Amino acid sequence: MLAVGTALGLTFTYLLPLAGAAGASSGAPNSDRGIAATLPGQLVGNSIGGLPVFLGAIAVVVGVLAVGGEYGWGTWKTVLTQGPSRLVVYAGKLFALAVAMLALVLAIFATGALTSAVIALAEGAPMDWPGVGSLLTGIGAGWLIATTWAAFGALLAIAMRGVALPMGLGLVWLLVVQNLLIGVAAPLVSWVNDLQLGLPGSNAGSLVASLGASAQSPGVAELTGPVQAALVVGAYLVAFTGLGGWLLHRRDVI
């Protein structure tokens, strides 16, 4: 999953703009951004621009597999009968997911930095890297969004006690329903326009847009301010993890 996420990030933020500049990918997302959009100065926005949708889908899949796989393999009962409480085991799962999401975000930043440096050298462009503060802010925002989507996947897995159905529903929400609400229904229906301001995807898109992500990337639009966006995404993280823990604690694992 780390390799898939990194490959997706490179494709949408570097390969498509390069292909568009060469005239080989007209009409694809990000294909008309030009070479300047792939240089080191755009590292933060490029690295986190895929998290509201496509890289977020990878995080959802990881969250579902990490928790839902235990139901398919029948290992929840084995683990819980050996002593640890359900909430302790659940906390361990969440910690592992948080570490995995940090690794994903760092890998995307690292490969993006390498790719942008190679492009700058090839084009003879200056390497104007973002400041340390901007990098840390971008990494933190990316980690928050990725962990929230992973917690969403874990919640679905606990609620449905499996892998296939929660994975399918999570991806349908992230890739289809959410985009239809934001891109199609919101401009036409006033209450949907208001509703989207409270959705996790809209606020994730607003957060990465405020940090330089291209509005041409799917799901990226500055609909709210960065502070509100970060607070809403953080609230969803707390809600997803809390509800998942409550369900696991209250229900039978089989």
PDB file of C-alpha atoms in Angstrom:
ATOM      1  CA  MET A   1       0.000   0.000   0.000  1.00  0.00           C
ATOM      2  CA  LEU A   2       2.921   2.340   0.682  1.00  0.00           C
ATOM      3  CA  ALA A   3       4.206   1.771  -2.842  1.00  0.00           C
ATOM      4  CA  VAL A   4       0.742   2.235  -4.361  1.00  0.00           C
ATOM      5  CA  GLY A   5       0.156   5.465  -2.451  1.00  0.00           C
ATOM      6  CA  THR A   6       3.556   6.840  -3.417  1.00  0.00           C
ATOM      7  CA  ALA A   7       3.011   5.911  -7.064  1.00  0.00           C
ATOM      8  CA  LEU A   8      -0.398   7.621  -7.097  1.00  0.00           C
ATOM      9  CA  GLY A   9       1.080  10.750  -5.553  1.00  0.00           C
ATOM     10  CA  LEU A  10       3.868  10.928  -8.124  1.00  0.00           C
ATOM     11  CA  THR A  11       1.480  10.278 -11.002  1.00  0.00           C
ATOM     12  CA  PHE A  12      -0.989  13.056 -10.230  1.00  0.00           C
ATOM     13  CA  THR A  13       1.465  15.689  -9.019  1.00  0.00           C
ATOM     14  CA  TYR A  14       4.481  15.162 -11.257  1.00  0.00           C
ATOM     15  CA  LEU A  15       3.947  12.775 -14.170  1.00  0.00           C
ATOM     16  CA  LEU A  16       0.676  14.276 -15.425  1.00  0.00           C
ATOM     17  CA  PRO A  17       1.976  17.879 -15.410  1.00  0.00           C
ATOM     18  CA  LEU A  18       5.106  16.715 -17.233  1.00  0.00           C
ATOM     19  CA  ALA A  19       3.017  14.814 -19.763  1.00  0.00           C
ATOM     20  CA  GLY A  20       0.769  17.835 -20.209  1.00  0.00           C
ATOM     21  CA  ALA A  21       3.766  20.093 -20.795  1.00  0.00           C
ATOM     22  CA  ALA A  22       4.890  17.671 -23.488  1.00  0.00           C
ATOM     23  CA  GLY A  23       1.402  17.703 -25.031  1.00  0.00           C
ATOM     24  CA  ALA A  24       0.770  14.024 -24.317  1.00  0.00           C
ATOM     25  CA  SER A  25      -1.972  14.176 -21.665  1.00  0.00           C
ATOM     26  CA  SER A  26      -4.339  17.021 -22.444  1.00  0.00           C
ATOM     27  CA  GLY A  27      -7.509  17.025 -20.347  1.00  0.00           C
ATOM     28  CA  ALA A  28      -6.237  14.836 -17.500  1.00  0.00           C
ATOM     29  CA  PRO A  29      -6.266  16.275 -13.968  1.00  0.00           C
ATOM     30  CA  ASN A  30      -3.219  18.515 -13.358  1.00  0.00           C
ATOM     31  CA  SER A  31      -2.003  18.009 -16.946  1.00  0.00           C
ATOM     32  CA  ASP A  32      -2.101  21.733 -17.767  1.00  0.00           C
ATOM     33  CA  ARG A  33      -0.237  22.999 -14.703  1.00  0.00           C
ATOM     34  CA  GLY A  34       3.126  23.195 -16.459  1.00  0.00           C
ATOM     35  CA  ILE A  35       6.685  22.462 -15.405  1.00  0.00           C
ATOM     36  CA  ALA A  36       6.699  25.220 -12.769  1.00  0.00           C
ATOM     37  CA  ALA A  37       4.149  23.264 -10.715  1.00  0.00           C
ATOM     38  CA  THR A  38       6.598  20.372 -10.333  1.00  0.00           C
ATOM     39  CA  LEU A  39       9.557  22.363  -8.976  1.00  0.00           C
ATOM     40  CA  PRO A  40      10.792  22.163  -5.343  1.00  0.00           C
ATOM     41  CA  GLY A  41       8.927  25.299  -4.258  1.00  0.00           C
ATOM     42  CA  GLN A  42       5.619  23.447  -4.728  1.00  0.00           C
ATOM     43  CA  LEU A  43       6.667  20.409  -2.680  1.00  0.00           C
ATOM     44  CA  VAL A  44       4.201  20.853   0.191  1.00  0.00           C
ATOM     45  CA  GLY A  45       1.101  21.355  -1.942  1.00  0.00           C
ATOM     46  CA  ASN A  46       2.081  18.607  -4.352  1.00  0.00           C
ATOM     47  CA  SER A  47       2.732  16.116  -1.554  1.00  0.00           C
ATOM     48  CA  ILE A  48      -0.597  16.510   0.229  1.00  0.00           C
ATOM     49  CA  GLY A  49      -2.863  17.342  -2.724  1.00  0.00           C
ATOM     50  CA  GLY A  50      -3.969  13.733  -3.211  1.00  0.00           C
ATOM     51  CA  LEU A  51      -5.061  13.092   0.376  1.00  0.00           C
ATOM     52  CA  PRO A  52      -8.661  14.352   0.123  1.00  0.00           C
ATOM     53  CA  VAL A  53      -9.534  11.675  -2.460  1.00  0.00           C
ATOM     54  CA  PHE A  54      -7.111   9.205  -4.034  1.00  0.00           C
ATOM     55  CA  LEU A  55      -4.483   8.907  -1.304  1.00  0.00           C
ATOM     56  CA  GLY A  56      -7.321   9.094   1.201  1.00  0.00           C
ATOM     57  CA  ALA A  57      -8.764   5.993  -0.454  1.00  0.00           C
ATOM     58  CA  ILE A  58      -5.471   4.186   0.201  1.00  0.00           C
ATOM     59  CA  ALA A  59      -5.710   5.197   3.865  1.00  0.00           C
ATOM     60  CA  VAL A  60      -9.285   3.882   4.089  1.00  0.00           C
ATOM     61  CA  VAL A  61      -8.198   0.545   2.615  1.00  0.00           C
ATOM     62  CA  VAL A  62      -5.335   0.279   5.118  1.00  0.00           C
ATOM     63  CA  GLY A  63      -7.699   1.029   8.005  1.00  0.00           C
ATOM     64  CA  VAL A  64     -10.198  -1.595   6.848  1.00  0.00           C
ATOM     65  CA  LEU A  65      -7.526  -4.257   6.361  1.00  0.00           C
ATOM     66  CA  ALA A  66      -5.834  -3.558   9.698  1.00  0.00           C
ATOM     67  CA  VAL A  67      -9.030  -4.080  11.691  1.00  0.00           C
ATOM     68  CA  GLY A  68     -11.410  -5.986   9.429  1.00  0.00           C
ATOM     69  CA  GLY A  69      -8.883  -8.677   8.644  1.00  0.00           C
ATOM     70  CA  GLU A  70      -9.100  -9.809  12.260  1.00  0.00           C
ATOM     71  CA  TYR A  71     -12.741 -10.758  11.699  1.00  0.00           C
ATOM     72  CA  GLY A  72     -11.986 -12.719   8.552  1.00  0.00           C
ATOM     73  CA  TRP A  73      -9.131 -14.615  10.163  1.00  0.00           C
ATOM     74  CA  GLY A  74     -11.006 -15.127  13.426  1.00  0.00           C
ATOM     75  CA  THR A  75      -8.124 -13.703  15.452  1.00  0.00           C
ATOM     76  CA  TRP A  76     -10.093 -11.131  17.447  1.00  0.00           C
ATOM     77  CA  LYS A  77     -11.433 -13.841  19.754  1.00  0.00           C
ATOM     78  CA  THR A  78      -7.995 -15.424  20.148  1.00  0.00           C
ATOM     79  CA  VAL A  79      -6.296 -12.137  20.999  1.00  0.00           C
ATOM     80  CA  LEU A  80      -8.968 -10.947  23.413  1.00  0.00           C
ATOM     81  CA  THR A  81      -9.084 -14.217  25.358  1.00  0.00           C
ATOM     82  CA  GLN A  82      -5.368 -13.925  26.142  1.00  0.00           C
ATOM     83  CA  GLY A  83      -5.758 -11.029  28.526  1.00  0.00           C
ATOM     84  CA  PRO A  84      -5.667  -7.554  26.924  1.00  0.00           C
ATOM     85  CA  SER A  85      -8.898  -5.608  27.079  1.00  0.00           C
ATOM     86  CA  ARG A  86     -10.674  -4.709  23.871  1.00  0.00           C
ATOM     87  CA  LEU A  87      -9.836  -1.043  24.215  1.00  0.00           C
ATOM     88  CA  VAL A  88      -6.144  -1.782  24.791  1.00  0.00           C
ATOM     89  CA  VAL A  89      -6.012  -3.898  21.637  1.00  0.00           C
ATOM     90  CA  TYR A  90      -7.956  -1.235  19.753  1.00  0.00           C
ATOM     91  CA  ALA A  91      -5.568   1.470  20.942  1.00  0.00           C
ATOM     92  CA  GLY A  92      -2.679  -0.624  19.669  1.00  0.00           C
ATOM     93  CA  LYS A  93      -4.369  -0.898  16.284  1.00  0.00           C
ATOM     94  CA  LEU A  94      -4.881   2.862  16.140  1.00  0.00           C
ATOM     95  CA  PHE A  95      -1.262   3.511  17.093  1.00  0.00           C
ATOM     96  CA  ALA A  96      -0.068   1.182  14.343  1.00  0.00           C
ATOM     97  CA  LEU A  97      -2.350   2.918  11.842  1.00  0.00           C
ATOM     98  CA  ALA A  98      -1.061   6.341  12.893  1.00  0.00           C
ATOM     99  CA  VAL A  99       2.536   5.189  12.414  1.00  0.00           C
ATOM    100  CA  ALA A 100       1.661   3.694   9.022  1.00  0.00           C
ATOM    101  CA  MET A 101       0.003   6.929   7.899  1.00  0.00           C
ATOM    102  CA  LEU A 102       3.013   8.966   9.019  1.00  0.00           C
ATOM    103  CA  ALA A 103       5.239   6.633   7.012  1.00  0.00           C
ATOM    104  CA  LEU A 104       2.983   7.114   3.976  1.00  0.00           C
ATOM    105  CA  VAL A 105       3.081  10.906   4.236  1.00  0.00           C
ATOM    106  CA  LEU A 106       6.852  10.981   4.772  1.00  0.00           C
ATOM    107  CA  ALA A 107       7.377   8.647   1.816  1.00  0.00           C
ATOM    108  CA  ILE A 108       5.288  10.912  -0.407  1.00  0.00           C
ATOM    109  CA  PHE A 109       7.253  13.973   0.702  1.00  0.00           C
ATOM    110  CA  ALA A 110      10.590  12.188   0.214  1.00  0.00           C
ATOM    111  CA  THR A 111       9.806  10.879  -3.256  1.00  0.00           C
ATOM    112  CA  GLY A 112       8.290  14.226  -4.208  1.00  0.00           C
ATOM    113  CA  ALA A 113      11.422  16.059  -3.085  1.00  0.00           C
ATOM    114  CA  LEU A 114      13.628  13.719  -5.090  1.00  0.00           C
ATOM    115  CA  THR A 115      11.427  13.982  -8.178  1.00  0.00           C
ATOM    116  CA  SER A 116      11.184  17.770  -8.040  1.00  0.00           C
ATOM    117  CA  ALA A 117      14.953  18.064  -7.565  1.00  0.00           C
ATOM    118  CA  VAL A 118      15.578  15.929 -10.650  1.00  0.00           C
ATOM    119  CA  ILE A 119      13.120  18.041 -12.665  1.00  0.00           C
ATOM    120  CA  ALA A 120      14.748  21.278 -11.480  1.00  0.00           C
ATOM    121  CA  LEU A 121      18.192  20.005 -12.460  1.00  0.00           C
ATOM    122  CA  ALA A 122      16.938  18.872 -15.853  1.00  0.00           C
ATOM    123  CA  GLU A 123      15.253  22.227 -16.519  1.00  0.00           C
ATOM    124  CA  GLY A 124      18.038  24.348 -15.055  1.00  0.00           C
ATOM    125  CA  ALA A 125      15.544  25.870 -12.613  1.00  0.00           C
ATOM    126  CA  PRO A 126      16.454  27.165  -9.135  1.00  0.00           C
ATOM    127  CA  MET A 127      15.829  24.883  -6.166  1.00  0.00           C
ATOM    128  CA  ASP A 128      13.793  27.155  -3.933  1.00  0.00           C
ATOM    129  CA  TRP A 129      12.715  24.706  -1.236  1.00  0.00           C
ATOM    130  CA  PRO A 130       9.903  25.494   1.230  1.00  0.00           C
ATOM    131  CA  GLY A 131      10.946  26.549   4.708  1.00  0.00           C
ATOM    132  CA  VAL A 132      11.166  24.097   7.593  1.00  0.00           C
ATOM    133  CA  GLY A 133       7.990  25.509   9.122  1.00  0.00           C
ATOM    134  CA  SER A 134       6.050  25.017   5.914  1.00  0.00           C
ATOM    135  CA  LEU A 135       7.336  21.465   5.569  1.00  0.00           C
ATOM    136  CA  LEU A 136       6.404  20.548   9.142  1.00  0.00           C
ATOM    137  CA  THR A 137       2.960  22.118   8.747  1.00  0.00           C
ATOM    138  CA  GLY A 138       2.388  20.202   5.529  1.00  0.00           C
ATOM    139  CA  ILE A 139       3.527  16.920   7.048  1.00  0.00           C
ATOM    140  CA  GLY A 140       1.320  17.491  10.088  1.00  0.00           C
ATOM    141  CA  ALA A 141      -1.720  18.328   7.972  1.00  0.00           C
ATOM    142  CA  GLY A 142      -1.116  15.333   5.727  1.00  0.00           C
ATOM    143  CA  TRP A 143      -0.728  13.040   8.726  1.00  0.00           C
ATOM    144  CA  LEU A 144      -3.961  14.354  10.255  1.00  0.00           C
ATOM    145  CA  ILE A 145      -5.947  13.781   7.063  1.00  0.00           C
ATOM    146  CA  ALA A 146      -4.457  10.359   6.337  1.00  0.00           C
ATOM    147  CA  THR A 147      -5.005   9.154   9.911  1.00  0.00           C
ATOM    148  CA  THR A 148      -8.600  10.382   9.840  1.00  0.00           C
ATOM    149  CA  TRP A 149      -9.329   8.374   6.695  1.00  0.00           C
ATOM    150  CA  ALA A 150      -7.619   5.315   8.180  1.00  0.00           C
ATOM    151  CA  ALA A 151      -9.761   5.660  11.321  1.00  0.00           C
ATOM    152  CA  PHE A 152     -12.823   5.898   9.068  1.00  0.00           C
ATOM    153  CA  GLY A 153     -11.834   2.596   7.461  1.00  0.00           C
ATOM    154  CA  ALA A 154     -11.294   1.002  10.870  1.00  0.00           C
ATOM    155  CA  LEU A 155     -14.725   2.192  12.034  1.00  0.00           C
ATOM    156  CA  LEU A 156     -16.423   0.708   8.971  1.00  0.00           C
ATOM    157  CA  ALA A 157     -14.608  -2.591   9.521  1.00  0.00           C
ATOM    158  CA  ILE A 158     -15.762  -2.760  13.142  1.00  0.00           C
ATOM    159  CA  ALA A 159     -19.326  -1.756  12.287  1.00  0.00           C
ATOM    160  CA  MET A 160     -19.619  -4.403   9.548  1.00  0.00           C
ATOM    161  CA  ARG A 161     -17.258  -7.014  10.995  1.00  0.00           C
ATOM    162  CA  GLY A 162     -15.390  -7.741   7.812  1.00  0.00           C
ATOM    163  CA  VAL A 163     -13.316  -6.429   4.929  1.00  0.00           C
ATOM    164  CA  ALA A 164     -15.124  -6.546   1.580  1.00  0.00           C
ATOM    165  CA  LEU A 165     -18.297  -4.595   2.406  1.00  0.00           C
ATOM    166  CA  PRO A 166     -16.669  -1.848   4.508  1.00  0.00           C
ATOM    167  CA  MET A 167     -13.912  -1.421   1.933  1.00  0.00           C
ATOM    168  CA  GLY A 168     -16.445  -1.109  -0.865  1.00  0.00           C
ATOM    169  CA  LEU A 169     -18.636   1.348   1.021  1.00  0.00           C
ATOM    170  CA  GLY A 170     -15.654   3.418   2.115  1.00  0.00           C
ATOM    171  CA  LEU A 171     -14.342   3.727  -1.425  1.00  0.00           C
ATOM    172  CA  VAL A 172     -17.791   4.487  -2.839  1.00  0.00           C
ATOM    173  CA  TRP A 173     -18.213   7.284  -0.316  1.00  0.00           C
ATOM    174  CA  LEU A 174     -14.754   8.716  -0.913  1.00  0.00           C
ATOM    175  CA  LEU A 175     -14.555   8.391  -4.687  1.00  0.00           C
ATOM    176  CA  VAL A 176     -18.200   8.748  -5.756  1.00  0.00           C
ATOM    177  CA  VAL A 177     -20.744  10.037  -3.228  1.00  0.00           C
ATOM    178  CA  GLN A 178     -18.539  12.722  -1.722  1.00  0.00           C
ATOM    179  CA  ASN A 179     -17.500  14.052  -5.138  1.00  0.00           C
ATOM    180  CA  LEU A 180     -21.104  14.075  -6.374  1.00  0.00           C
ATOM    181  CA  LEU A 181     -22.214  16.044  -3.323  1.00  0.00           C
ATOM    182  CA  ILE A 182     -19.400  18.577  -3.615  1.00  0.00           C
ATOM    183  CA  GLY A 183     -19.054  18.864  -7.362  1.00  0.00           C
ATOM    184  CA  VAL A 184     -22.614  18.364  -8.604  1.00  0.00           C
ATOM    185  CA  ALA A 185     -25.230  18.792  -5.880  1.00  0.00           C
ATOM    186  CA  ALA A 186     -23.664  21.618  -3.842  1.00  0.00           C
ATOM    187  CA  PRO A 187     -23.751  24.244  -6.634  1.00  0.00           C
ATOM    188  CA  LEU A 188     -27.413  23.413  -7.326  1.00  0.00           C
ATOM    189  CA  VAL A 189     -28.949  22.822  -3.886  1.00  0.00           C
ATOM    190  CA  SER A 190     -28.403  25.348  -1.110  1.00  0.00           C
ATOM    191  CA  TRP A 191     -28.695  22.942   1.819  1.00  0.00           C
ATOM    192  CA  VAL A 192     -26.176  20.572   0.219  1.00  0.00           C
ATOM    193  CA  ASN A 193     -23.858  23.545  -0.241  1.00  0.00           C
ATOM    194  CA  ASP A 194     -24.137  24.210   3.494  1.00  0.00           C
ATOM    195  CA  LEU A 195     -23.802  20.514   4.320  1.00  0.00           C
ATOM    196  CA  GLN A 196     -20.545  20.125   2.418  1.00  0.00           C
ATOM    197  CA  LEU A 197     -18.850  22.610   4.732  1.00  0.00           C
ATOM    198  CA  GLY A 198     -19.083  20.002   7.478  1.00  0.00           C
ATOM    199  CA  LEU A 199     -17.940  16.961   5.498  1.00  0.00           C
ATOM    200  CA  PRO A 200     -14.492  15.482   6.160  1.00  0.00           C
ATOM    201  CA  GLY A 201     -13.531  15.474   2.489  1.00  0.00           C
ATOM    202  CA  SER A 202     -14.462  19.124   1.952  1.00  0.00           C
ATOM    203  CA  ASN A 203     -12.454  20.226   4.949  1.00  0.00           C
ATOM    204  CA  ALA A 204      -9.518  18.017   4.006  1.00  0.00           C
ATOM    205  CA  GLY A 205      -9.590  19.621   0.552  1.00  0.00           C
ATOM    206  CA  SER A 206      -9.759  23.086   2.087  1.00  0.00           C
ATOM    207  CA  LEU A 207      -6.845  22.348   4.405  1.00  0.00           C
ATOM    208  CA  VAL A 208      -4.519  21.138   1.656  1.00  0.00           C
ATOM    209  CA  ALA A 209      -5.629  23.998  -0.637  1.00  0.00           C
ATOM    210  CA  SER A 210      -4.600  26.508   2.026  1.00  0.00           C
ATOM    211  CA  LEU A 211      -1.136  24.921   2.023  1.00  0.00           C
ATOM    212  CA  GLY A 212      -0.635  25.211  -1.712  1.00  0.00           C
ATOM    213  CA  ALA A 213      -2.303  22.157  -3.253  1.00  0.00           C
ATOM    214  CA  SER A 214      -3.619  22.743  -6.761  1.00  0.00           C
ATOM    215  CA  ALA A 215      -7.361  23.286  -7.127  1.00  0.00           C
ATOM    216  CA  GLN A 216      -7.130  21.100 -10.236  1.00  0.00           C
ATOM    217  CA  SER A 217      -6.508  18.073  -8.020  1.00  0.00           C
ATOM    218  CA  PRO A 218      -9.679  16.066  -7.274  1.00  0.00           C
ATOM    219  CA  GLY A 219     -11.329  17.110  -4.026  1.00  0.00           C
ATOM    220  CA  VAL A 220      -9.160  20.209  -3.515  1.00  0.00           C
ATOM    221  CA  ALA A 221     -11.045  23.495  -3.044  1.00  0.00           C
ATOM    222  CA  GLU A 222     -10.669  26.205  -0.428  1.00  0.00           C
ATOM    223  CA  LEU A 223     -14.243  26.180   0.871  1.00  0.00           C
ATOM    224  CA  THR A 224     -13.363  26.995   4.486  1.00  0.00           C
ATOM    225  CA  GLY A 225     -10.467  28.586   6.329  1.00  0.00           C
ATOM    226  CA  PRO A 226      -7.467  26.455   7.338  1.00  0.00           C
ATOM    227  CA  VAL A 227      -8.192  26.646  11.073  1.00  0.00           C
ATOM    228  CA  GLN A 228     -11.797  25.521  10.676  1.00  0.00           C
ATOM    229  CA  ALA A 229     -10.718  22.813   8.244  1.00  0.00           C
ATOM    230  CA  ALA A 230      -8.107  21.437  10.638  1.00  0.00           C
ATOM    231  CA  LEU A 231     -10.550  21.504  13.560  1.00  0.00           C
ATOM    232  CA  VAL A 232     -13.279  19.723  11.599  1.00  0.00           C
ATOM    233  CA  VAL A 233     -10.918  17.024  10.324  1.00  0.00           C
ATOM    234  CA  GLY A 234      -9.562  16.592  13.857  1.00  0.00           C
ATOM    235  CA  ALA A 235     -13.114  16.314  15.201  1.00  0.00           C
ATOM    236  CA  TYR A 236     -13.864  13.572  12.687  1.00  0.00           C
ATOM    237  CA  LEU A 237     -10.708  11.740  13.769  1.00  0.00           C
ATOM    238  CA  VAL A 238     -11.862  11.828  17.387  1.00  0.00           C
ATOM    239  CA  ALA A 239     -15.399  10.800  16.402  1.00  0.00           C
ATOM    240  CA  PHE A 240     -14.280   7.905  14.195  1.00  0.00           C
ATOM    241  CA  THR A 241     -11.862   6.515  16.780  1.00  0.00           C
ATOM    242  CA  GLY A 242     -14.287   7.014  19.659  1.00  0.00           C
ATOM    243  CA  LEU A 243     -17.239   5.396  17.906  1.00  0.00           C
ATOM    244  CA  GLY A 244     -15.075   2.511  16.736  1.00  0.00           C
ATOM    245  CA  GLY A 245     -13.860   1.886  20.281  1.00  0.00           C
ATOM    246  CA  TRP A 246     -17.394   2.060  21.659  1.00  0.00           C
ATOM    247  CA  LEU A 247     -18.716  -0.441  19.101  1.00  0.00           C
ATOM    248  CA  LEU A 248     -15.842  -2.842  19.700  1.00  0.00           C
ATOM    249  CA  HIS A 249     -16.331  -2.612  23.462  1.00  0.00           C
ATOM    250  CA  ARG A 250     -20.101  -3.048  23.416  1.00  0.00           C
ATOM    251  CA  ARG A 251     -20.637  -5.725  20.774  1.00  0.00           C
ATOM    252  CA  ASP A 252     -19.611  -9.331  20.328  1.00  0.00           C
ATOM    253  CA  VAL A 253     -16.583  -9.677  18.076  1.00  0.00           C
ATOM    254  CA  ILE A 254     -18.071 -12.621  16.166  1.00  0.00           C
TER     255      ILE A 254
END
